[in-house]
Coordinates of N, CA and C in Angstrom, one line a residue:
X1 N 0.8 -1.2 0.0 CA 0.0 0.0 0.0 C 0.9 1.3 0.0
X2 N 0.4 2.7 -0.7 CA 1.5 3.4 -0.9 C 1.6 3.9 0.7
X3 N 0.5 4.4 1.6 CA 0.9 4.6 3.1 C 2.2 4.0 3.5
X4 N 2.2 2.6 3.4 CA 2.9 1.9 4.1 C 4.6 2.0 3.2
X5 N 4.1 2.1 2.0 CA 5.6 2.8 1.3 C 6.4 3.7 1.6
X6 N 5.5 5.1 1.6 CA 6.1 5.9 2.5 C 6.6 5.7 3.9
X7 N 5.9 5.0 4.5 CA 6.7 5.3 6.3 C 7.6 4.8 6.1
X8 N 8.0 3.5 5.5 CA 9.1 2.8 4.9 C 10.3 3.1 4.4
X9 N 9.6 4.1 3.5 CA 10.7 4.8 2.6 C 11.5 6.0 3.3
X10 N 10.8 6.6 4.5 CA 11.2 7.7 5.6 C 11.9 7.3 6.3
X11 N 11.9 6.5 7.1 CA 12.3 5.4 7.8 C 13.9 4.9 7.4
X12 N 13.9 4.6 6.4 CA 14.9 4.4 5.0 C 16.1 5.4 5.2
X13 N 15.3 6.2 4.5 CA 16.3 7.8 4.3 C 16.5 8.0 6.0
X14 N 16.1 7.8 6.9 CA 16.3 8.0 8.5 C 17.8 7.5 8.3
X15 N 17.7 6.1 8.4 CA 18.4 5.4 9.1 C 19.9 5.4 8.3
X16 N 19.8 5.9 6.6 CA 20.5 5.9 6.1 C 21.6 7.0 6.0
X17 N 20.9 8.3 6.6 CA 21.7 9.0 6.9 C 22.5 9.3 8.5
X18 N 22.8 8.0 9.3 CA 23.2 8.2 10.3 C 24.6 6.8 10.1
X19 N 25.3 7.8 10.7 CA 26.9 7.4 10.3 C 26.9 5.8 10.6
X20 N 27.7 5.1 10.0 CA 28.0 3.5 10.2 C 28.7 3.4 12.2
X21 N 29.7 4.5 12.4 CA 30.2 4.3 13.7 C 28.8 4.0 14.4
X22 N 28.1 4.8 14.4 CA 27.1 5.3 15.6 C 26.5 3.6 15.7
X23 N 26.1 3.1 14.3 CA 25.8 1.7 14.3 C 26.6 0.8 15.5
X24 N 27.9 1.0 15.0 CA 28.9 0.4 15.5 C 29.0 0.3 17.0
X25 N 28.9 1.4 17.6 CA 28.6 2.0 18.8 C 27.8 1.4 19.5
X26 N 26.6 1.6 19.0 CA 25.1 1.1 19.5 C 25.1 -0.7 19.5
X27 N 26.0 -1.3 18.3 CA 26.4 -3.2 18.4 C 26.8 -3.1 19.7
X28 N 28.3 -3.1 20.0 CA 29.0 -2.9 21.0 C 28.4 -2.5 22.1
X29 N 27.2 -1.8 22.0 CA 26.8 -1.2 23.6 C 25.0 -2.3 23.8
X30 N 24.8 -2.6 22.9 CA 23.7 -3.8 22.8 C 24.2 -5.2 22.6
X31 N 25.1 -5.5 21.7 CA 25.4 -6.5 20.9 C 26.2 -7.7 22.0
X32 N 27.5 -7.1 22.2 CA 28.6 -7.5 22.8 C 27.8 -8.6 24.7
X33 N 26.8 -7.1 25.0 CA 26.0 -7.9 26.4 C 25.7 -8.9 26.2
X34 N 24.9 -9.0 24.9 CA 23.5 -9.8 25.0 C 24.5 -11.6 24.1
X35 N 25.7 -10.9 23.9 CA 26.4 -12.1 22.8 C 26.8 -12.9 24.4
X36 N 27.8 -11.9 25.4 CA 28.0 -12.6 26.5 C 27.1 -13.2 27.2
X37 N 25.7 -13.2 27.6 CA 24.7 -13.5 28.5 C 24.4 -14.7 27.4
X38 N 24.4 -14.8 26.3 CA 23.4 -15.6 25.7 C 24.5 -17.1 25.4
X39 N 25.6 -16.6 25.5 CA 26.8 -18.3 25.3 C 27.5 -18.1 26.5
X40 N 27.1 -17.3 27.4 CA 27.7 -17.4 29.2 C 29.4 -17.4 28.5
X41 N 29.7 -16.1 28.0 CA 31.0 -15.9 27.9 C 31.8 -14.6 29.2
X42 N 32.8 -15.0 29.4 CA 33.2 -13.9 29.9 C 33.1 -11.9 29.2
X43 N 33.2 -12.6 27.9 CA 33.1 -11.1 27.6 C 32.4 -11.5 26.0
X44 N 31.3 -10.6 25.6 CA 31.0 -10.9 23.8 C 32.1 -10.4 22.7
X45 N 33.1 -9.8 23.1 CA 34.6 -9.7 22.1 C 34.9 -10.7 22.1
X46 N 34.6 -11.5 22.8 CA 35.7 -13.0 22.6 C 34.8 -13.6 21.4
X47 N 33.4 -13.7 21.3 CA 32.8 -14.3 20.4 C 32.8 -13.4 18.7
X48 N 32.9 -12.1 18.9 CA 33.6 -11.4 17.9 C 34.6 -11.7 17.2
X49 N 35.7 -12.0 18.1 CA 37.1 -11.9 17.7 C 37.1 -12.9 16.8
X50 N 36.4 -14.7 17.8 CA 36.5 -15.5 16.9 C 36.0 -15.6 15.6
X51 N 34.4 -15.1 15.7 CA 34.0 -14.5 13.9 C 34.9 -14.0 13.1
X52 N 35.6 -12.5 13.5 CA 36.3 -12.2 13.0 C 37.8 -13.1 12.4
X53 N 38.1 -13.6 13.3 CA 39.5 -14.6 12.9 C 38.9 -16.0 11.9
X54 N 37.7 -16.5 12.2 CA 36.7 -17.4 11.1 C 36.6 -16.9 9.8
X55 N 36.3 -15.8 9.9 CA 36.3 -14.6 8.5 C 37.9 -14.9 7.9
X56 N 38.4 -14.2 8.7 CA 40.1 -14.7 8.2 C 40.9 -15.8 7.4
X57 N 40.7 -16.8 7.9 CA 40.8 -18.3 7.7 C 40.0 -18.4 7.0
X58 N 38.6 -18.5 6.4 CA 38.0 -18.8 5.6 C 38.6 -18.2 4.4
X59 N 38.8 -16.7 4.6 CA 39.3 -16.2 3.1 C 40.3 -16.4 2.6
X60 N 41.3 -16.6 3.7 CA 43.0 -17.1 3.3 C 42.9 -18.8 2.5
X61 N 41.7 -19.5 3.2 CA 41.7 -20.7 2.3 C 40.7 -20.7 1.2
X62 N 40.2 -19.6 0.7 CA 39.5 -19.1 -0.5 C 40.8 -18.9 -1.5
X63 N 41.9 -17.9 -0.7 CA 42.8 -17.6 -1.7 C 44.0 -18.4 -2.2
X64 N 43.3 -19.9 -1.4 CA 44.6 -21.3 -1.5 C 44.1 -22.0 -2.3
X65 N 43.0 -22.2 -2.3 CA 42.2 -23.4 -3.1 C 42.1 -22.4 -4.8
X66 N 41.9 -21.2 -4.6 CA 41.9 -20.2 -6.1 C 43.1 -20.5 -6.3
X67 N 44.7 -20.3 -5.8 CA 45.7 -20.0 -6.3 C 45.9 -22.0 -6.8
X68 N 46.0 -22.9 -5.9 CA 45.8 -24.2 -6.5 C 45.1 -24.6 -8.0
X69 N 44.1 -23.6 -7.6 CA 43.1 -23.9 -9.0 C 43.9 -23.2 -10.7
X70 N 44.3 -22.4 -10.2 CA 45.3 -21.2 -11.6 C 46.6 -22.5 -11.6
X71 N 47.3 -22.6 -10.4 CA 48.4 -23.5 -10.8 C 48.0 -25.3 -11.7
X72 N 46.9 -25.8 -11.4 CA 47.1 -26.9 -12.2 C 46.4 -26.4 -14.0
X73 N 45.7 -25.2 -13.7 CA 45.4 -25.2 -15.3 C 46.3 -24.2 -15.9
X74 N 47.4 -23.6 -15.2 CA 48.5 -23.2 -15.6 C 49.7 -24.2 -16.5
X75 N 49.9 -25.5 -15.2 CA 50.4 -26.5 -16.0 C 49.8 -27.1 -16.9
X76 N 48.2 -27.2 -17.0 CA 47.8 -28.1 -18.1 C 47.8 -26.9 -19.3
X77 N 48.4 -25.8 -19.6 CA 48.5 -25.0 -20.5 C 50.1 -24.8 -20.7
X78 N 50.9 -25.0 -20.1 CA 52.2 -25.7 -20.8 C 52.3 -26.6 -20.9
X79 N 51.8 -28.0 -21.4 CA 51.5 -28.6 -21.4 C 51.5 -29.0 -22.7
X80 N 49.9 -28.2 -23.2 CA 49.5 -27.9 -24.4 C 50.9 -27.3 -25.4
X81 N 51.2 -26.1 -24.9 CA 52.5 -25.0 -25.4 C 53.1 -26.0 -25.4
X82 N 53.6 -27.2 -24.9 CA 54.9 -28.3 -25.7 C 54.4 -29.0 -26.6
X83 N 53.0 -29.5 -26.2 CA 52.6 -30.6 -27.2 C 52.5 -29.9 -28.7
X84 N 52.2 -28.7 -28.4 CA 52.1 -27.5 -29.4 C 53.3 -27.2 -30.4
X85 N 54.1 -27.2 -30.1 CA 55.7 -26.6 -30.0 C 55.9 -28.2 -31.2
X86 N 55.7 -29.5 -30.0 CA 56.5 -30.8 -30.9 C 55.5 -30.6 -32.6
X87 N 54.1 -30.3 -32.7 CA 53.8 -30.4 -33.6 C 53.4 -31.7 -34.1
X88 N 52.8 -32.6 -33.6 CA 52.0 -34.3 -33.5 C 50.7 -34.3 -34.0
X89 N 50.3 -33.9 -32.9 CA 48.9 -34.6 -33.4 C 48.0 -33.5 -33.3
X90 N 46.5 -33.6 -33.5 CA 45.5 -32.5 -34.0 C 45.2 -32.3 -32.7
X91 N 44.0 -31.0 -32.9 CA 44.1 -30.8 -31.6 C 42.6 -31.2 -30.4
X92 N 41.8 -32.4 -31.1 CA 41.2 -33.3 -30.4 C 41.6 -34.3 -29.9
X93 N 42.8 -34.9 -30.5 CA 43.3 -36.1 -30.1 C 44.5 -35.5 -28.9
X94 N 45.1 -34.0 -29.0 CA 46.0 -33.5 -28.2 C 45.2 -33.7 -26.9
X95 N 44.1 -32.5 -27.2 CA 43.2 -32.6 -25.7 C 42.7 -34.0 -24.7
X96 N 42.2 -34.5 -26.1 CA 42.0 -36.1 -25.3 C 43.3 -36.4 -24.6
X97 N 43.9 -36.4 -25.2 CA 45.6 -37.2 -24.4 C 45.9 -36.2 -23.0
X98 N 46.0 -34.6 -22.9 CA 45.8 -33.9 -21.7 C 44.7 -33.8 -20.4
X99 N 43.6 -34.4 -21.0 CA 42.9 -34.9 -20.1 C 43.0 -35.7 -19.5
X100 N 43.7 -37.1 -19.8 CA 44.1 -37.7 -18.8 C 45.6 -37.6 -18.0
X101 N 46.0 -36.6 -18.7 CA 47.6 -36.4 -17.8 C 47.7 -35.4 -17.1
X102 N 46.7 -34.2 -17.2 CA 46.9 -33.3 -15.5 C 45.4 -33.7 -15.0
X103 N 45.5 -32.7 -14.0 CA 44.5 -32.8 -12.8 C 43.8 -31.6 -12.3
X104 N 42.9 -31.8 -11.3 CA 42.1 -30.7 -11.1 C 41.1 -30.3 -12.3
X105 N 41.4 -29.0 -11.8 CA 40.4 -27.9 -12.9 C 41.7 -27.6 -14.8
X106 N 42.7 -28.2 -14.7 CA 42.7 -28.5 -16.1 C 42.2 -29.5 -16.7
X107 N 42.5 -30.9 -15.6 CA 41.6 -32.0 -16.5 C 40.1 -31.6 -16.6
X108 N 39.3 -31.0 -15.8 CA 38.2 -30.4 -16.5 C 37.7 -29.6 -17.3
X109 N 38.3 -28.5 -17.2 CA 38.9 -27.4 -18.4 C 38.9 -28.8 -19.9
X110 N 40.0 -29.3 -20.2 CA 40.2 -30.0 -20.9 C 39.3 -31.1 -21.5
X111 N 38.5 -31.5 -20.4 CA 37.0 -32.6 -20.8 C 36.4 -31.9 -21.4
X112 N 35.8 -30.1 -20.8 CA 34.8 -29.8 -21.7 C 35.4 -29.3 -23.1
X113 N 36.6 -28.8 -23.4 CA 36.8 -28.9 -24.3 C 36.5 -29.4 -25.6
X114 N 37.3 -30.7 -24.9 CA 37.1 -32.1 -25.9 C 35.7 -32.0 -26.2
X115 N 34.9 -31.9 -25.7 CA 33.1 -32.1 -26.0 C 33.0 -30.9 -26.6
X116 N 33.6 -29.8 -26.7 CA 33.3 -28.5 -27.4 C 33.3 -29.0 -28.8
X117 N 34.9 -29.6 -29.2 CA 35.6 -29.6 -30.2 C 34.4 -30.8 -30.7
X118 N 34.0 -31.8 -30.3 CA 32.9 -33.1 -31.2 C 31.5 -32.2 -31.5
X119 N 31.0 -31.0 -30.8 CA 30.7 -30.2 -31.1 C 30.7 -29.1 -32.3
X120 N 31.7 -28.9 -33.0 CA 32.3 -27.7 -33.7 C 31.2 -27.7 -34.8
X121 N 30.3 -28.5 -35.4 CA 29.5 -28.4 -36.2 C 28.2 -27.8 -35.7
X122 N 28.1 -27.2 -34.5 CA 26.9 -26.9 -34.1 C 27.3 -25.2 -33.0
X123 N 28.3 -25.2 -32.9 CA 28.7 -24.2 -32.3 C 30.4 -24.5 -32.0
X124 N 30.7 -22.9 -32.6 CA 32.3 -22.8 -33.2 C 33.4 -22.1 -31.4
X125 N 34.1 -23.1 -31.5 CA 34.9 -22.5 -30.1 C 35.3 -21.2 -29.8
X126 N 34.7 -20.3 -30.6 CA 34.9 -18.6 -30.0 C 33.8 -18.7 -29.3
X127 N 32.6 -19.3 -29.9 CA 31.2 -19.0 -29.3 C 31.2 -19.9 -27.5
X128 N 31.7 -21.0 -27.8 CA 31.6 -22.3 -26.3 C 32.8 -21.9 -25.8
X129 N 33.8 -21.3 -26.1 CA 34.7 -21.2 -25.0 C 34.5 -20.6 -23.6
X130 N 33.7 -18.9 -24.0 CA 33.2 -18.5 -22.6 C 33.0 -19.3 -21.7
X131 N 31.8 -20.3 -22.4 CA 31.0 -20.5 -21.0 C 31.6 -21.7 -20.6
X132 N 32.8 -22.2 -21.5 CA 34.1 -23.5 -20.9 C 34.3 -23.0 -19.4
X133 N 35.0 -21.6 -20.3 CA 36.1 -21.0 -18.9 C 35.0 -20.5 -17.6
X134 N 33.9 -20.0 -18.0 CA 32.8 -20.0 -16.9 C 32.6 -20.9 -15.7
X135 N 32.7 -22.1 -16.6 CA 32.4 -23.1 -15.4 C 33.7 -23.2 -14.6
X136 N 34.6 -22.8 -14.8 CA 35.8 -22.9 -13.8 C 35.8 -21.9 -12.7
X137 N 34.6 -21.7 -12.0 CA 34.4 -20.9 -10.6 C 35.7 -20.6 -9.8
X138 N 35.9 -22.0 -10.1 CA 37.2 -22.0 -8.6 C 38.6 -21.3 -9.1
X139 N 38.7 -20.7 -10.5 CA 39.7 -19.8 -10.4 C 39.1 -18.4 -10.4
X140 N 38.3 -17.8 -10.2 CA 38.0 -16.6 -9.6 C 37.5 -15.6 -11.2
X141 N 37.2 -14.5 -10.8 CA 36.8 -13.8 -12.2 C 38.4 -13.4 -12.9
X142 N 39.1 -13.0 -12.1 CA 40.3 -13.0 -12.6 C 41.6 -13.6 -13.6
X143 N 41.2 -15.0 -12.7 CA 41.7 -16.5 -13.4 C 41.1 -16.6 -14.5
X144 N 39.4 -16.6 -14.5 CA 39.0 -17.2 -15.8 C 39.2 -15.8 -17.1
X145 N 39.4 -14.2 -16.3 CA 39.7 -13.6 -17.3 C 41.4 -13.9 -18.2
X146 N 42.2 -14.3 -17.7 CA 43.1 -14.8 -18.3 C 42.8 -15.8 -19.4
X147 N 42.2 -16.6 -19.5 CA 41.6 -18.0 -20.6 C 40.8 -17.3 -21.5
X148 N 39.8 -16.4 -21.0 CA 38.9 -15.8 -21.9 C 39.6 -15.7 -23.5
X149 N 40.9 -14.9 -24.1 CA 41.3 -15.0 -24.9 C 41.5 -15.9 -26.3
X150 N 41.9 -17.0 -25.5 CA 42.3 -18.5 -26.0 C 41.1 -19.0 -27.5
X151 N 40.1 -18.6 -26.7 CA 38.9 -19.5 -27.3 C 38.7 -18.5 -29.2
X152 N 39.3 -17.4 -29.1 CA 39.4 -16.9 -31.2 C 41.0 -17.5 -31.1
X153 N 41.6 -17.9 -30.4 CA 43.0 -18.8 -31.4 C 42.8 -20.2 -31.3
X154 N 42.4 -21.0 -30.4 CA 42.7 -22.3 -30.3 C 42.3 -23.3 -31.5
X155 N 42.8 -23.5 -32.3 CA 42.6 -24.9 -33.4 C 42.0 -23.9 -34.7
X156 N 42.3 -22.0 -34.2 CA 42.2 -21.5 -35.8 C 43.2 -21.6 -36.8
X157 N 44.4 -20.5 -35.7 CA 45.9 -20.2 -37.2 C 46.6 -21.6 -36.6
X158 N 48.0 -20.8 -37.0 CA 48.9 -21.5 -36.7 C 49.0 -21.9 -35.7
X159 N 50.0 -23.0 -35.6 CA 50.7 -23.4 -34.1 C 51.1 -22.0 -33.5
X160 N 52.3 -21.5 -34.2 CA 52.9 -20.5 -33.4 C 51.9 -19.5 -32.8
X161 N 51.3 -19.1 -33.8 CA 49.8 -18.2 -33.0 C 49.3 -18.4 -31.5
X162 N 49.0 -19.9 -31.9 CA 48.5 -20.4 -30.7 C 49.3 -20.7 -29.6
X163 N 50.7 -21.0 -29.6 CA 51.5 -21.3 -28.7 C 51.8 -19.8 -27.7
X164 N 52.0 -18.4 -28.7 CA 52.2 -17.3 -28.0 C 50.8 -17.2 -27.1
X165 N 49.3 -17.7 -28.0 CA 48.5 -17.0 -27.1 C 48.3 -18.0 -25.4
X166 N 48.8 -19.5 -25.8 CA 49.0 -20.2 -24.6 C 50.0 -19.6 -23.6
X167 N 50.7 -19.3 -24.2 CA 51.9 -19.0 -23.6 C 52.0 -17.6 -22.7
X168 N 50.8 -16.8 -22.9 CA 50.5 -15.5 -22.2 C 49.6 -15.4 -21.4
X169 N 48.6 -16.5 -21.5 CA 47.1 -17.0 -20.8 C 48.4 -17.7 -19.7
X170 N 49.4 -18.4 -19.7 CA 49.7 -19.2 -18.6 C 50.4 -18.3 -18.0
X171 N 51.4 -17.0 -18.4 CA 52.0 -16.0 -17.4 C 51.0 -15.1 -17.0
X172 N 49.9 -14.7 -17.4 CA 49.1 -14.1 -16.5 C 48.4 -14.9 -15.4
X173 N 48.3 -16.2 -15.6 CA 47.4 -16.9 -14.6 C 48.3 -17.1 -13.3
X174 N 49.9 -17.2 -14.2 CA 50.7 -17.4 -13.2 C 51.1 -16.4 -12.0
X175 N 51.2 -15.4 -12.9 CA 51.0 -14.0 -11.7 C 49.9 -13.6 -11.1
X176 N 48.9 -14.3 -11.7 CA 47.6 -14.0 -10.5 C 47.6 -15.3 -9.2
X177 N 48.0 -16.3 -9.8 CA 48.1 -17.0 -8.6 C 49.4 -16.5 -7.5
X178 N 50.0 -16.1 -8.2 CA 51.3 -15.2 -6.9 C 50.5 -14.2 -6.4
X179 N 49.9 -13.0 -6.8 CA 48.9 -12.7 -6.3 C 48.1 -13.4 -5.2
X180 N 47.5 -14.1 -5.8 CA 46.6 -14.9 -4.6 C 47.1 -15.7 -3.1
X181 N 48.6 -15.9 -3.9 CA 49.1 -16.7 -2.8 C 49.8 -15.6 -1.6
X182 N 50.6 -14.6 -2.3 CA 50.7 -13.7 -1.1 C 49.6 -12.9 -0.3
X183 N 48.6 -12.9 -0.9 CA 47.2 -12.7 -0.8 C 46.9 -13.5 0.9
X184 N 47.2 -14.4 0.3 CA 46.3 -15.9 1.4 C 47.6 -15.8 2.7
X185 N 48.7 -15.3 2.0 CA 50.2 -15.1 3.2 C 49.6 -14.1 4.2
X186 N 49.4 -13.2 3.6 CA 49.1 -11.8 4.5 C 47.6 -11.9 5.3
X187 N 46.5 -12.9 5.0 CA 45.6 -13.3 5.4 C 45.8 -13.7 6.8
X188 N 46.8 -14.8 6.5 CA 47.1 -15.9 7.3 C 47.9 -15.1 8.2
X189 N 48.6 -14.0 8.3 CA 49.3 -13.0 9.4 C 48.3 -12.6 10.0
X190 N 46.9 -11.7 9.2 CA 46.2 -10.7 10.3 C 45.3 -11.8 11.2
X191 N 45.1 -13.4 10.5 CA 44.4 -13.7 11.8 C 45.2 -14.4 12.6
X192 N 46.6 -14.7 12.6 CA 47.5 -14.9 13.5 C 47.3 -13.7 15.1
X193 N 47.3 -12.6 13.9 CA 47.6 -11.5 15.2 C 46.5 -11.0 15.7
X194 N 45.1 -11.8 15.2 CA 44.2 -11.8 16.1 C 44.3 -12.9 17.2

């Protein structure tokens, strides 16, 4: 009802213009009591802190399992860049054969692939790459922006073409997982020092 919109919307604009401290303030002067009285702690900071240091750890091992995830489809993309380089075989029967020799999120990366590529008559690997590298969650928007590229060279020009564009998708992934990992270092300090 629009009545009820309004008080709502007043209400709204109230509370939105009063500083985040004063929030802050008013937790701590409500929050902290009622955290202590209700888990019989000596003090509700202790129940804080622990959230806070849970927060911590949870994100430092977000930024372990991301940086894990860049390094194995880092390797399974030199990988390619050699098999590339020797100049063997095509590049369905390449993929087939790298699917079963790395791990993680390359050997998956690599499955859907292969199923792109038996596909090519129905939709061309510029178009199915995105949503390849999409499904790789676990390297982060970053990670999969590195790959994004790949999918207008892969099995178009040349080898060499394709070897530089492997070859630049794997140093950028690789400096984002150094990223991530000193990332997860500096994590792993501030909840030490909590």
């Amino acid at each position: 009802p629009p009545k009820v919109a309004v008080v709502i919307h007043t209400a709204v604009e109230l509370l939105a213009g009063i500083p985040s401290v004063v929030y802050g303030l008013v937790g701590m002067i409500l929050l902290v009591p009622a955290i202590r009285v209700l888990f019989d702690l000596p003090s509700g900071a202790t129940l804080l802190a622990a959230g806070c240091a849970w927060i911590g750890f949870r994100t430092s091992w977000e930024l372990r399992a991301r940086g894990r995830a860049m390094g194995e489809v880092a390797e399974g993309l030199e990988l390619l860049e050699r098999e590339l380089e020797l100049g063997g075989a095509p590049l369905p029967q390449l993929v087939d054969d790298l699917s079963g020799r790395t791990r993680g999120q390359a050997r998956l990366l690599f499955q859907d692939l292969r199923q792109a590529l038996d596909h090519l008559d129905q939709e061309g690997l510029s178009q199915s790459w995105p949503a390849l590298v999409d499904r790789r969650r676990e390297l982060g928007e970053r990670g999969r922006a590195c790959l994004y590229p790949l999918g207008e060279l892969l099995g178009r020009y040349d080898s060499q073409a394709q070897i530089q564009a492997i070859s630049a998708s794997r140093r950028h992934l690789e400096e984002e997982r150094e990223r991530d990992v000193e990332e997860s270092r500096r994590q792993g300090r501030v909840c030490q020092a909590l």
